[in-house]
Amino acid sequence: GAGVSQSPSNKVTEKGKDVELRCDPISGHTALYWYRQSLGQGLEFLIYFQGNSAPDKSGLPSDRFSAERTGGSVSTLTIQRTQQEDSAVYLCASSLTSGGHNEQFFGPGTRLTVL
Amino acid sequence: AQSVTQLDSQVPVFEEAPVELRCNYSSSVSVYLFWYVQYPNQGLQLLLKYLSGSTLVKGINGFEAEFNKSQTSFHLRKPSVHISDTAEYFCAVSDRWNNFNKFYFGSGTKLNVKP
């Protein structure tokens, strides 16, 4: 079956503009995660959804970052007034449930470049 | 909160040689352990995981890892590497926090297999 998909694969934007990143999880997966991968860094947790609710938003780096999930499926991560330090690869993952024993399946990521 | 340390950012090795990629984490209380691999320009995929039971875990592509509770380590090994194993490897730990199992990732180890 289809894996996790993300769009766009690459996004170049100017400082100060807003961007939206999209994630389509695997069908039937109730848990969805957003991570940020900066050059030379590990994966930084941003936010987690169980269904449509986000019990944990602790990783969002500032109030310029927000995310939503509708219909228990597609999720969008929005970055307002982008800054150069927002440049990174944004990864989405989904898992069957939020239990820690469940493997997270990752999408290919969106590479964001802020000029 | 957990922290995950991958001491080696890069590991060069010749083809058919053995390799060990090291991973240490901060707390052994109720953890699940994972190794993910990221091939160039691809998303992360699961190599293996430890949930419970035998401390030696076998994964895909001939990789294995050993859970050592006393040393809080989960080192990844392969007795004979191939060129195709060239990739970045991430160790991840999951523990119970805030009603869901949050994944903590290490900063990654780039394995470069030379002919």
PDB file of C-alpha atoms in Angstrom, chain A residues 33 35 37 39-43 45 48 55-56 58-59 91 98-109 111, chain B residues 32 34 36 38 41-46 49 51 88 90 94 96-103 105-108 110:
ATOM      1  CA  TYR A  33       4.145  13.230  14.087  1.00  0.00           C
ATOM      2  CA  TYR A  35       9.856  16.439  13.066  1.00  0.00           C
ATOM      3  CA  GLN A  37      15.879  17.702  10.660  1.00  0.00           C
ATOM      4  CA  LEU A  39      21.914  19.891   8.869  1.00  0.00           C
ATOM      5  CA  GLY A  40      24.106  17.840  11.163  1.00  0.00           C
ATOM      6  CA  GLN A  41      21.372  17.510  13.785  1.00  0.00           C
ATOM      7  CA  GLY A  42      19.133  14.683  14.823  1.00  0.00           C
ATOM      8  CA  LEU A  43      15.414  14.738  14.445  1.00  0.00           C
ATOM      9  CA  PHE A  45      10.188  16.599  17.625  1.00  0.00           C
ATOM     10  CA  TYR A  48       2.066  14.970  17.659  1.00  0.00           C
ATOM     11  CA  PRO A  55      -2.020  16.457  22.931  1.00  0.00           C
ATOM     12  CA  ASP A  56       1.591  17.509  22.670  1.00  0.00           C
ATOM     13  CA  SER A  58       5.719  21.133  23.205  1.00  0.00           C
ATOM     14  CA  GLY A  59       8.216  20.912  20.387  1.00  0.00           C
ATOM     15  CA  LEU A  91       9.599  15.091   8.229  1.00  0.00           C
ATOM     16  CA  SER A  98       0.456   6.311  19.668  1.00  0.00           C
ATOM     17  CA  GLY A  99       1.810   3.371  21.678  1.00  0.00           C
ATOM     18  CA  GLY A 100       5.573   3.516  21.910  1.00  0.00           C
ATOM     19  CA  HIS A 101       6.028  -0.006  20.659  1.00  0.00           C
ATOM     20  CA  ASN A 102       4.606   1.016  17.303  1.00  0.00           C
ATOM     21  CA  GLU A 103       6.956   1.695  14.451  1.00  0.00           C
ATOM     22  CA  GLN A 104       6.753   5.187  13.003  1.00  0.00           C
ATOM     23  CA  PHE A 105       6.620   5.256   9.208  1.00  0.00           C
ATOM     24  CA  PHE A 106       8.302   8.294   7.718  1.00  0.00           C
ATOM     25  CA  GLY A 107       7.595  10.321   4.634  1.00  0.00           C
ATOM     26  CA  PRO A 108      10.381  11.548   2.333  1.00  0.00           C
ATOM     27  CA  GLY A 109      10.310  15.020   3.856  1.00  0.00           C
ATOM     28  CA  ARG A 111      13.191  20.515   2.230  1.00  0.00           C
TER      29      ARG A 111
ATOM     30  CA  TYR B  32      11.625   0.879  23.652  1.00  0.00           C
ATOM     31  CA  PHE B  34      14.822   1.534  17.568  1.00  0.00           C
ATOM     32  CA  TYR B  36      16.324   3.695  11.614  1.00  0.00           C
ATOM     33  CA  GLN B  38      18.077   6.975   5.941  1.00  0.00           C
ATOM     34  CA  ASN B  41      17.373  11.495  -0.569  1.00  0.00           C
ATOM     35  CA  GLN B  42      14.973   9.067   1.066  1.00  0.00           C
ATOM     36  CA  GLY B  43      12.881   8.974   4.225  1.00  0.00           C
ATOM     37  CA  LEU B  44      13.765   7.018   7.340  1.00  0.00           C
ATOM     38  CA  GLN B  45      12.960   3.330   7.465  1.00  0.00           C
ATOM     39  CA  LEU B  46      13.039   0.946  10.379  1.00  0.00           C
ATOM     40  CA  LYS B  49      13.469  -2.545  17.287  1.00  0.00           C
ATOM     41  CA  LEU B  51      10.455  -3.979  22.818  1.00  0.00           C
ATOM     42  CA  GLU B  88      22.820   7.639   7.808  1.00  0.00           C
ATOM     43  CA  PHE B  90      19.595   7.014  13.650  1.00  0.00           C
ATOM     44  CA  SER B  94      10.693   5.837  23.226  1.00  0.00           C
ATOM     45  CA  ARG B  96       6.145   6.883  28.447  1.00  0.00           C
ATOM     46  CA  TRP B  97       5.615  10.634  28.793  1.00  0.00           C
ATOM     47  CA  ASN B  98       2.531  12.725  28.757  1.00  0.00           C
ATOM     48  CA  ASN B  99       0.270   9.803  27.858  1.00  0.00           C
ATOM     49  CA  PHE B 100       2.031   8.886  24.694  1.00  0.00           C
ATOM     50  CA  ASN B 101       5.336   7.402  23.783  1.00  0.00           C
ATOM     51  CA  LYS B 102       7.501  10.196  22.497  1.00  0.00           C
ATOM     52  CA  PHE B 103      10.433   9.292  20.265  1.00  0.00           C
ATOM     53  CA  PHE B 105      16.357  10.548  18.204  1.00  0.00           C
ATOM     54  CA  GLY B 106      20.129  10.694  18.225  1.00  0.00           C
ATOM     55  CA  SER B 107      22.001  13.036  15.920  1.00  0.00           C
ATOM     56  CA  GLY B 108      22.789  10.255  13.461  1.00  0.00           C
ATOM     57  CA  LYS B 110      26.894   8.502   8.636  1.00  0.00           C
TER      58      LYS B 110
END
